[in-house]
PDB file of C-alpha atoms and ligand atoms in Angstrom:
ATOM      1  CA  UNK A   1     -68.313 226.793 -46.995  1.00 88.00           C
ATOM      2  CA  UNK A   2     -68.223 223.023 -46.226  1.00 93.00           C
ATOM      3  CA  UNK A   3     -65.901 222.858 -42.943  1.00 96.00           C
ATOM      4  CA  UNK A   4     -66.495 218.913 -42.244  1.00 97.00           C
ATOM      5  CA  UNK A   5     -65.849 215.891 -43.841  1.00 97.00           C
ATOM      6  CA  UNK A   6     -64.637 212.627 -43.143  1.00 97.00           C
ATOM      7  CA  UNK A   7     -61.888 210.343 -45.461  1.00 93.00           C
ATOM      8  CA  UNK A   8     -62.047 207.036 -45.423  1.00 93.00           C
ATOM      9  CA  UNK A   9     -59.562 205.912 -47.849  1.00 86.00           C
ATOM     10  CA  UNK A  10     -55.681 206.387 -46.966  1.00 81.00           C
ATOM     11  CA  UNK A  11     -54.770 207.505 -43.668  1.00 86.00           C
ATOM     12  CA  UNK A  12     -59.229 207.715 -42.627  1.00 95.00           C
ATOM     13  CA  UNK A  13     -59.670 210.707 -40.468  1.00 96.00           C
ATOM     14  CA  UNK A  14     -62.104 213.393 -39.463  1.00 98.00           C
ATOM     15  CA  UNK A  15     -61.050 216.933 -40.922  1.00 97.00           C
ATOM     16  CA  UNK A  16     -62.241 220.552 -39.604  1.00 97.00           C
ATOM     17  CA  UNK A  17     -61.454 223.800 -41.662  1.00 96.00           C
ATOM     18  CA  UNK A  18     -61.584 226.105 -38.873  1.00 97.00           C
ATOM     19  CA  UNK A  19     -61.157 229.810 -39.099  1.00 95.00           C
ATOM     20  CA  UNK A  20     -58.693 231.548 -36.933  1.00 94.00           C
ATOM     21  CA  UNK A  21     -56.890 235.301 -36.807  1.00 92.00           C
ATOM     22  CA  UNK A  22     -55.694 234.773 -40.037  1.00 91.00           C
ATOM     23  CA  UNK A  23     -51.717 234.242 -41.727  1.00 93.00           C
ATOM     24  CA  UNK A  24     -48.951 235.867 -39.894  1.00 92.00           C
ATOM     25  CA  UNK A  25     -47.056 235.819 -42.860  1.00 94.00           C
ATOM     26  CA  UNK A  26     -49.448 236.302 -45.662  1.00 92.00           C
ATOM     27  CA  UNK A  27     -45.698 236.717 -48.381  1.00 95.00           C
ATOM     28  CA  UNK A  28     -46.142 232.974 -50.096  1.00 96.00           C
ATOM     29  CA  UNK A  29     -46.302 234.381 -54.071  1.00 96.00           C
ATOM     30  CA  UNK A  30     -48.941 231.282 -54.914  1.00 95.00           C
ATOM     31  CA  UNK A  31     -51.462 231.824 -52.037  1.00 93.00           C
ATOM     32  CA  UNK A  32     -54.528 233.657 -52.168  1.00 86.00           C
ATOM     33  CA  UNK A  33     -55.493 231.314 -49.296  1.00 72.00           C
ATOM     34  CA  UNK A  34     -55.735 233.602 -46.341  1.00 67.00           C
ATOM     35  CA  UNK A  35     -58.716 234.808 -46.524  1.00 75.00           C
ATOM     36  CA  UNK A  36     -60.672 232.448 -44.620  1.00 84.00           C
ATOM     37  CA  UNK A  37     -60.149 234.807 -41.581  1.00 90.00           C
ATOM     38  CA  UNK A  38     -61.319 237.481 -38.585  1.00 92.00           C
ATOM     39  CA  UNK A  39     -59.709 239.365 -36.026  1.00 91.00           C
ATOM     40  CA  UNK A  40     -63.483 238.756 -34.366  1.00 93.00           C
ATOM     41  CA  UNK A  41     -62.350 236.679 -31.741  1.00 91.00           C
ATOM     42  CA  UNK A  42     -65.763 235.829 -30.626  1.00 94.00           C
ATOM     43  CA  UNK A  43     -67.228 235.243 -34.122  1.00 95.00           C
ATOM     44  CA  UNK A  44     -63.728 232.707 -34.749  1.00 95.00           C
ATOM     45  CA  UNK A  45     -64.953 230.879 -31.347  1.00 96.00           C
ATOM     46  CA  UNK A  46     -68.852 230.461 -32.140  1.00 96.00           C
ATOM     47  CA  UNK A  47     -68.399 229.472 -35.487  1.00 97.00           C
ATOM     48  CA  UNK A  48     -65.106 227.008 -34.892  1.00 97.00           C
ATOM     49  CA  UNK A  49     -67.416 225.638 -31.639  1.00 97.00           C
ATOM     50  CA  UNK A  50     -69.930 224.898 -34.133  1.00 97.00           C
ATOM     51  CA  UNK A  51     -67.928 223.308 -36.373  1.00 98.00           C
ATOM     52  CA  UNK A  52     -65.545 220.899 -33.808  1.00 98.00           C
ATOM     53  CA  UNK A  53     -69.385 220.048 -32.400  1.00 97.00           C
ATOM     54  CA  UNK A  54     -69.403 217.593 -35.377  1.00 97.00           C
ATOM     55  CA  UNK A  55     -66.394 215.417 -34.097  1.00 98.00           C
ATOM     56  CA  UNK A  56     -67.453 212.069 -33.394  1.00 98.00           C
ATOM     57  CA  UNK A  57     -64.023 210.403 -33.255  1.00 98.00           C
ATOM     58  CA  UNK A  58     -65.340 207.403 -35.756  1.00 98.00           C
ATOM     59  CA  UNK A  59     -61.209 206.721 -36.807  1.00 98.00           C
ATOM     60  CA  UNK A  60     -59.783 208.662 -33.333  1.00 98.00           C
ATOM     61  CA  UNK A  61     -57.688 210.328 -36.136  1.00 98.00           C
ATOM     62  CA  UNK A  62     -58.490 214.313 -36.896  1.00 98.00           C
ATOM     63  CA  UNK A  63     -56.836 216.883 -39.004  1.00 97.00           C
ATOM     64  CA  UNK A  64     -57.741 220.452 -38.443  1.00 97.00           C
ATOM     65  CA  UNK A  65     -56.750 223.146 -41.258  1.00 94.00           C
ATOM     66  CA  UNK A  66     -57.170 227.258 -40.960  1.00 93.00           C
ATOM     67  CA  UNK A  67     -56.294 229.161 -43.669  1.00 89.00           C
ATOM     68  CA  UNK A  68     -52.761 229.832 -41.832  1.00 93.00           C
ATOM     69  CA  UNK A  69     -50.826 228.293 -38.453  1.00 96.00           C
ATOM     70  CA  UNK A  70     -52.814 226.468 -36.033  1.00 97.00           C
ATOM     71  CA  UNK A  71     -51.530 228.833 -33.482  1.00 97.00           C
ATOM     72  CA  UNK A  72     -53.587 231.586 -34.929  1.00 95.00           C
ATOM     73  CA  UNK A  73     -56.536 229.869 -33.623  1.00 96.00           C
ATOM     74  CA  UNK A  74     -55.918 230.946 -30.012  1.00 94.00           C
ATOM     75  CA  UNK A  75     -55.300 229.810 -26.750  1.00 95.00           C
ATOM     76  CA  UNK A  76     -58.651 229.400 -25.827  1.00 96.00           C
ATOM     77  CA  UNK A  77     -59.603 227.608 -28.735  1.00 96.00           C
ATOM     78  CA  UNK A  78     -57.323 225.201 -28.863  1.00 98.00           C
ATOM     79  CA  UNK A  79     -57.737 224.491 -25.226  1.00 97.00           C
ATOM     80  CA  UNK A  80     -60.918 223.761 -26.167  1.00 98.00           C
ATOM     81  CA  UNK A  81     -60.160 221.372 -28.705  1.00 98.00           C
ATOM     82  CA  UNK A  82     -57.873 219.422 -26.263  1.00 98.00           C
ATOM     83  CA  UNK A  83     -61.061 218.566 -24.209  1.00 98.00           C
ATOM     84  CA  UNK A  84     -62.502 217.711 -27.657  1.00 98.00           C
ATOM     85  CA  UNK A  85     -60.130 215.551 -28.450  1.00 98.00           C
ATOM     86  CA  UNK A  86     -60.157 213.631 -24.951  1.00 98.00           C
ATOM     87  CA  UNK A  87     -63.759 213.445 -24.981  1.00 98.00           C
ATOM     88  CA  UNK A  88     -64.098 211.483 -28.307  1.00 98.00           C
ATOM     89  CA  UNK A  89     -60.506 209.539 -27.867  1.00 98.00           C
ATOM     90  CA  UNK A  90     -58.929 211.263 -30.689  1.00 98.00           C
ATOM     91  CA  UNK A  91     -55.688 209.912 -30.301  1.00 98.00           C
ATOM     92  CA  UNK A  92     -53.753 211.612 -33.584  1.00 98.00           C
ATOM     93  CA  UNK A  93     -54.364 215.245 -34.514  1.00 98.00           C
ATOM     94  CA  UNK A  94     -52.759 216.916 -37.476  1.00 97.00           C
ATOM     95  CA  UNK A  95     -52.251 220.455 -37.733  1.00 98.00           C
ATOM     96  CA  UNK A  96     -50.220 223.379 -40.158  1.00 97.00           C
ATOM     97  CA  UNK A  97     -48.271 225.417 -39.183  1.00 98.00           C
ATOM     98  CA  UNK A  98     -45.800 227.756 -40.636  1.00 97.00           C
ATOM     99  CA  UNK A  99     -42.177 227.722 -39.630  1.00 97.00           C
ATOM    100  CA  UNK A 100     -42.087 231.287 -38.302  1.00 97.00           C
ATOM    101  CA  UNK A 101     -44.008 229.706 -34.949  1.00 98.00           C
ATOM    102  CA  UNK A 102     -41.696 226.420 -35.013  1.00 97.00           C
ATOM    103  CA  UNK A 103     -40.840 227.454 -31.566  1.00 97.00           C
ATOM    104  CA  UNK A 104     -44.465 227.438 -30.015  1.00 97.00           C
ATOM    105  CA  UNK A 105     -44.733 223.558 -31.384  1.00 98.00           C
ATOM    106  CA  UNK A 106     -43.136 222.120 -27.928  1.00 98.00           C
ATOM    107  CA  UNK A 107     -45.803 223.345 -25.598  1.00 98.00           C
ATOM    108  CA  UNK A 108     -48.926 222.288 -27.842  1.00 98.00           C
ATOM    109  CA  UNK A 109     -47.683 218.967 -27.986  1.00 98.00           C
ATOM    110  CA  UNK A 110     -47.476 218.977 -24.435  1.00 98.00           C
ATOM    111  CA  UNK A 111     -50.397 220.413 -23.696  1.00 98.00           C
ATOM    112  CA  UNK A 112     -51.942 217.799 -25.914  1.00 98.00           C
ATOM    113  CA  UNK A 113     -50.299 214.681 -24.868  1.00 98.00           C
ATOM    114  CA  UNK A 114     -51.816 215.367 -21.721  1.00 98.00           C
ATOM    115  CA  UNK A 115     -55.439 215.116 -23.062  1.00 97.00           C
ATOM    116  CA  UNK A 116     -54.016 211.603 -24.616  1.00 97.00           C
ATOM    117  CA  UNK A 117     -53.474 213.140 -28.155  1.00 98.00           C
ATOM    118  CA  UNK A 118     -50.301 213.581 -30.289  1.00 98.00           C
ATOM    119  CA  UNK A 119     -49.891 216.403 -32.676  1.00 98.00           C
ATOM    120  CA  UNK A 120     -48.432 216.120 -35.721  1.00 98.00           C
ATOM    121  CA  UNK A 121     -47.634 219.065 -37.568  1.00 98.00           C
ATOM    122  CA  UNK A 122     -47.850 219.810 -41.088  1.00 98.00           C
ATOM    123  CA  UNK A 123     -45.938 222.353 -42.776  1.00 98.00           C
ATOM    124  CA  UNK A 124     -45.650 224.014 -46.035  1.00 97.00           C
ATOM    125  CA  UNK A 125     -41.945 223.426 -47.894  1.00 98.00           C
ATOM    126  CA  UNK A 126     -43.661 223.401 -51.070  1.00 98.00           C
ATOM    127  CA  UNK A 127     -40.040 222.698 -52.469  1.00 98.00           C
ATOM    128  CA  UNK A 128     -36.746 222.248 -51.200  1.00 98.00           C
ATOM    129  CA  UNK A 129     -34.486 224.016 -53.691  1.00 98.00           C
ATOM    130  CA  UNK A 130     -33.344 226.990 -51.491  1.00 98.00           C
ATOM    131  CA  UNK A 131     -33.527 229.402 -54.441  1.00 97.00           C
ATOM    132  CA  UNK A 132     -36.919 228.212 -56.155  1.00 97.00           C
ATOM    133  CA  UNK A 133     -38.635 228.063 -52.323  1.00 98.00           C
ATOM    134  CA  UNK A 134     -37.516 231.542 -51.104  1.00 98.00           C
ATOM    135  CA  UNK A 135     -36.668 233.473 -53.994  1.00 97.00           C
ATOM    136  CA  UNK A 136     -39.828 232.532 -56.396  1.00 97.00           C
ATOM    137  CA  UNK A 137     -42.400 231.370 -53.925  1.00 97.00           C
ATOM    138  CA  UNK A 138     -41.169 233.589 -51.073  1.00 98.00           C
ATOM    139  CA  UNK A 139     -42.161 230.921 -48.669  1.00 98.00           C
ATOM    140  CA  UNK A 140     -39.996 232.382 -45.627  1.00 98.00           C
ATOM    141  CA  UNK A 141     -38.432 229.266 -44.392  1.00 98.00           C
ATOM    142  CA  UNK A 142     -34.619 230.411 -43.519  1.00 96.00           C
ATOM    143  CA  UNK A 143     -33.113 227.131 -43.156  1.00 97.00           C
ATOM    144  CA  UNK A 144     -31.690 225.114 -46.580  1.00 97.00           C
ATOM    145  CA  UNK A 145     -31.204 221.518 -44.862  1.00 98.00           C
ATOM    146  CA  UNK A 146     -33.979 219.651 -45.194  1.00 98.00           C
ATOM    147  CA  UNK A 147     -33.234 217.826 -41.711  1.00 98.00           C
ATOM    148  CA  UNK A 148     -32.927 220.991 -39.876  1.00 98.00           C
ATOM    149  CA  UNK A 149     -36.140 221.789 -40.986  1.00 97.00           C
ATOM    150  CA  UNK A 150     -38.034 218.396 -40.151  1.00 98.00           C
ATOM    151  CA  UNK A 151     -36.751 218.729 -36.583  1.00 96.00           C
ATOM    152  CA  UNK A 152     -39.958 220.517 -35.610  1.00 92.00           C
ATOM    153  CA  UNK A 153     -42.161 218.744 -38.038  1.00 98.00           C
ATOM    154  CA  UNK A 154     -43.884 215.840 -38.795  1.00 98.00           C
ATOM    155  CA  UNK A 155     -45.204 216.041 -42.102  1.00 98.00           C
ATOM    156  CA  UNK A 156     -44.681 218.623 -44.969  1.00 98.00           C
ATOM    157  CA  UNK A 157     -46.640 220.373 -48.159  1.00 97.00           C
ATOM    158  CA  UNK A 158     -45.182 219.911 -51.562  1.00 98.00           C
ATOM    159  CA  UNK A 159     -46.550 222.477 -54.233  1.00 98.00           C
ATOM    160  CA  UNK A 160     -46.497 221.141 -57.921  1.00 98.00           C
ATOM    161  CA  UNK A 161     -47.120 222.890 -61.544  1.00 98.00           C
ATOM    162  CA  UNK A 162     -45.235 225.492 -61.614  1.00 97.00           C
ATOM    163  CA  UNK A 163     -42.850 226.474 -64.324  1.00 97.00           C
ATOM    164  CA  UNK A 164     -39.328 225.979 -64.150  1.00 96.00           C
ATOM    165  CA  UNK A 165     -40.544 222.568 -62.189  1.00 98.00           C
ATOM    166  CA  UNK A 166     -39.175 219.195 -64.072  1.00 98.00           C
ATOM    167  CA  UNK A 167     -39.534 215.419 -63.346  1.00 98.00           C
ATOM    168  CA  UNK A 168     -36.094 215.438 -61.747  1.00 98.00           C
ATOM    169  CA  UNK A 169     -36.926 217.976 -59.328  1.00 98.00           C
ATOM    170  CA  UNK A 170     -40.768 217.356 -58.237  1.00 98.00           C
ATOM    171  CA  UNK A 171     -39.011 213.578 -57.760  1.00 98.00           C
ATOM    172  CA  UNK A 172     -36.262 214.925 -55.637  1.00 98.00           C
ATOM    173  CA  UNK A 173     -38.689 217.047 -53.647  1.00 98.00           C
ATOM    174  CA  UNK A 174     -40.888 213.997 -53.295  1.00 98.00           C
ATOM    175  CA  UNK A 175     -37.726 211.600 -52.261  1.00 98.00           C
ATOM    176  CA  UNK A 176     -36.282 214.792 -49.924  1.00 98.00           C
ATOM    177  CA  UNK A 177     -40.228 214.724 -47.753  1.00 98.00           C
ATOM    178  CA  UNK A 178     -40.167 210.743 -47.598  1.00 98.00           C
ATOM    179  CA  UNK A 179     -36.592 210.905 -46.565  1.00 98.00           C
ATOM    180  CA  UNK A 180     -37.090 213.495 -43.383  1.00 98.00           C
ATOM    181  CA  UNK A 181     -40.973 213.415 -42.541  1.00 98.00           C
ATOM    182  CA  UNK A 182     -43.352 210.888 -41.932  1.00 98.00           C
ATOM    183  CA  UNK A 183     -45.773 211.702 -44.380  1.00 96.00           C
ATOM    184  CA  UNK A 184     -45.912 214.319 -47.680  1.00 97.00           C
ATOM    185  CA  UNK A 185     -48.325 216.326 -49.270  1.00 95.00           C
ATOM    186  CA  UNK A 186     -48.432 216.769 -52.905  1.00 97.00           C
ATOM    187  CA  UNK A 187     -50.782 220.104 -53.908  1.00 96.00           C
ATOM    188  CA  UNK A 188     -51.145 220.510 -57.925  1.00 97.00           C
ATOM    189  CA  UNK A 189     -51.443 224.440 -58.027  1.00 96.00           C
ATOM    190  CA  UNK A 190     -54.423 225.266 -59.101  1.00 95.00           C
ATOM    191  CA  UNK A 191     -55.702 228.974 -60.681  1.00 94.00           C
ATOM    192  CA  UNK A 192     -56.496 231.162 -58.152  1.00 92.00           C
ATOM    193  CA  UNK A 193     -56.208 234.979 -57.588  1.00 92.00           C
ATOM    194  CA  UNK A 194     -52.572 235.678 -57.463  1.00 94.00           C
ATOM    195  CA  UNK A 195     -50.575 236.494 -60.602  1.00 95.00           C
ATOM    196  CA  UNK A 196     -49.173 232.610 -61.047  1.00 96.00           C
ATOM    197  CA  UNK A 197     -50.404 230.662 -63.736  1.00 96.00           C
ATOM    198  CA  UNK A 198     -50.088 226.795 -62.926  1.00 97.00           C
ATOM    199  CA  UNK A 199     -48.123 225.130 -66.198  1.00 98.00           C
ATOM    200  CA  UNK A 200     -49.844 222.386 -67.955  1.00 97.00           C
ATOM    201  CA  UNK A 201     -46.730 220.450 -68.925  1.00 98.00           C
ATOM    202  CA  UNK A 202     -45.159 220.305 -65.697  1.00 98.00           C
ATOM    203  CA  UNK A 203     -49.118 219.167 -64.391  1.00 97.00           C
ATOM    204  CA  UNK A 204     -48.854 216.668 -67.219  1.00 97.00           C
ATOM    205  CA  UNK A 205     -45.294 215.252 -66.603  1.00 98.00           C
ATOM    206  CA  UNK A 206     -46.091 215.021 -62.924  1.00 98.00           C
ATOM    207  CA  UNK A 207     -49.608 213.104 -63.539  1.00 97.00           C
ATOM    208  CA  UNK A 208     -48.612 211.030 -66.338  1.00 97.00           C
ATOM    209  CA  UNK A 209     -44.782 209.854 -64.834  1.00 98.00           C
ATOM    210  CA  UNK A 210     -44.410 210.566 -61.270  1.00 98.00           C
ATOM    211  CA  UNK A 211     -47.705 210.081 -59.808  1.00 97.00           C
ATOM    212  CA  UNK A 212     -48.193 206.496 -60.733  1.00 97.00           C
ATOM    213  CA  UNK A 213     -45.195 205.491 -58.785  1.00 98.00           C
ATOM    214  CA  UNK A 214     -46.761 207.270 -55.631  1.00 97.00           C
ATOM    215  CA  UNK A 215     -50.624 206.718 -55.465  1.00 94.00           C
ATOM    216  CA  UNK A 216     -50.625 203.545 -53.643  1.00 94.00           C
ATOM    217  CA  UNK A 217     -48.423 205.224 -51.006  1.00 96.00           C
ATOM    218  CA  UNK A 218     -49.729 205.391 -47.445  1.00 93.00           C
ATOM    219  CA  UNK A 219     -47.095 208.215 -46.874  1.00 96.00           C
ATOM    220  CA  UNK A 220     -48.539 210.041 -49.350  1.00 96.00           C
ATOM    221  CA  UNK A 221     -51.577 212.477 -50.185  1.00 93.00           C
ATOM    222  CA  UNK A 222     -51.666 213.855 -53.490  1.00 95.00           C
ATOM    223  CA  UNK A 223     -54.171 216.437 -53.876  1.00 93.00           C
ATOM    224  CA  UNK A 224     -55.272 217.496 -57.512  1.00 92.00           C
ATOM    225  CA  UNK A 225     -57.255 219.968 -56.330  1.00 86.00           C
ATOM    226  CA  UNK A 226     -57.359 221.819 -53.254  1.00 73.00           C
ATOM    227  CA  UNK A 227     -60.631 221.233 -52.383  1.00 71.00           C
ATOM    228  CA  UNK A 228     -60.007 217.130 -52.952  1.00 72.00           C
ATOM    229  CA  UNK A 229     -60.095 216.276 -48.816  1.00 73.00           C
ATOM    230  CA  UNK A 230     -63.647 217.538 -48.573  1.00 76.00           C
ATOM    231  CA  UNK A 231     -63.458 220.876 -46.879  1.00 78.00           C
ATOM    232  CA  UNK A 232     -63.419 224.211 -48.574  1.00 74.00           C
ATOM    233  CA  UNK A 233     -65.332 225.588 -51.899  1.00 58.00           C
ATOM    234  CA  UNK A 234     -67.778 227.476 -52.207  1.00 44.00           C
ATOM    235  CA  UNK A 235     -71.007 226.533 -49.863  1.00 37.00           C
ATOM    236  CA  UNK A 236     -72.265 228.695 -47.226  1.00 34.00           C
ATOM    237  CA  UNK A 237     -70.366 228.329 -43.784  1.00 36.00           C
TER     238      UNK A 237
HETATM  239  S1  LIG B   1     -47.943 230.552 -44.953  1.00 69.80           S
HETATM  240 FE1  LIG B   1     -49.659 229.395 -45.836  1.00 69.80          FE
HETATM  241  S2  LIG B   1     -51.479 230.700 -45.579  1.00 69.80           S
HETATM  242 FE2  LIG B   1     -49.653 231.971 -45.233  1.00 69.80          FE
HETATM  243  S3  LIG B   1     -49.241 232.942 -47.210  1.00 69.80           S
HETATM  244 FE3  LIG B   1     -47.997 231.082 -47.118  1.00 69.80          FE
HETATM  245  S4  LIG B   1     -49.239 229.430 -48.032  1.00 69.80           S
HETATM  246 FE4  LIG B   1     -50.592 231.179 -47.571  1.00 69.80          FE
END
């Protein structure tokens, strides 16, 4: 599995697919994306070591994904990549992490900003119609406001091409994430393992209508495939 890679175009940064305890929550109905993990503790740390080894710091920018919340990498591990990140002046880090460990955000920026780096968090909304989020995609974010839920985050996931999904309401979602965070993520669900099927007209309407008026957008990633930032598929760790 490739685990490094570098973008140069919008927002350039280093990015690290690290491997950590796994999801805590594991419920999301369109994710078949936790299984990137160990409970081997010591196998997570030689093979993440390995991995944040290949950090030079060329932008000072780095984004570091696990298949799950940042805090399931571990104390030790991220303490590690604190040094990391003063050593090669990485000034910006991104991470994920899922709103059940909103609370445990506070200290890690702390602990952070004293090695010179500030987080910012990414987190999966995916959408933010209550009813679609939690009762389809089971998503297990409590709160409806979409402020409330910013408060502890920086940036946030939108997921795309699903039915029952229409212009208006991939364009609110996409207004509600510019609105509240600094920066949005636009998945396109892709076929994987779960029962969901992603629908080719939403796909289509979003590509063909929405998208245009977003590309150019610093604020804005828009991933057609999930493998798009580098990291991921299907090479040999
Ligand atoms: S929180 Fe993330 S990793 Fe966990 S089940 Fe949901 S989408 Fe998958």
């Amino acid at each position: 599995m490739i685990r490094y890679s570098i973008i140069h175009e919008k927002n350039p940064r280093e990015i690290l697919l690290l491997r950590g305890k796994g999801c805590r929550w594991r419920k999301c109905t369109f994710c078949d994306y936790h299984f990137d993990c160990s409970d081997d503790e010591n196998a997570n740390l030689n093979l993440n070591r390995e991995v944040m080894s290949e950090v030079t710091g060329i932008y000072n920018h780095l984004e570091v994904i696990n298949s799950g919340s940042f805090v399931e990498l571990g104390e030790q591990l991220l303490i590690e990549l604190a040094e990391i990140c003063r050593e090669k002046a990485i000034y910006t880090l991104h991470f994920e992490c899922h709103w059940l460990y909103r609370n445990s955000i506070p200290r890690w920026r702390e602990i952070f900003a004293k090695h010179g780096t500030t987080l910012k968090i990414k987190t999966g909304v995916e959408s933010f119609d209550y009813n679609f989020r939690e009762k389809f995609l089971q998503k297990g974010i409590s709160e409806k406001n979409p402020a409330k839920i910013a408060e502890n985050f920086n940036e946030c996931c939108l997921l795309f091409g699903l039915t029952g999904q229409t212009e208006e309401s991939m364009r609110y979602d996409i207004e509600t994430g510019l609105k509240y965070f600094e920066r949005i993520c636009v998945n396109i669900f892709v076929k994987n393992s779960t029962p969901l099927v992603p629908d080719e007209k939403v796909i289509e309407i979003f590509t063909r209508k929405i998208m245009p008026d977003y590309a150019d957008n610093e604020r804005v990633d828009i991933l057609l495939n999930n493998t798009d930032f580098g990291v991921g598929g299907e090479n040999n760790e």
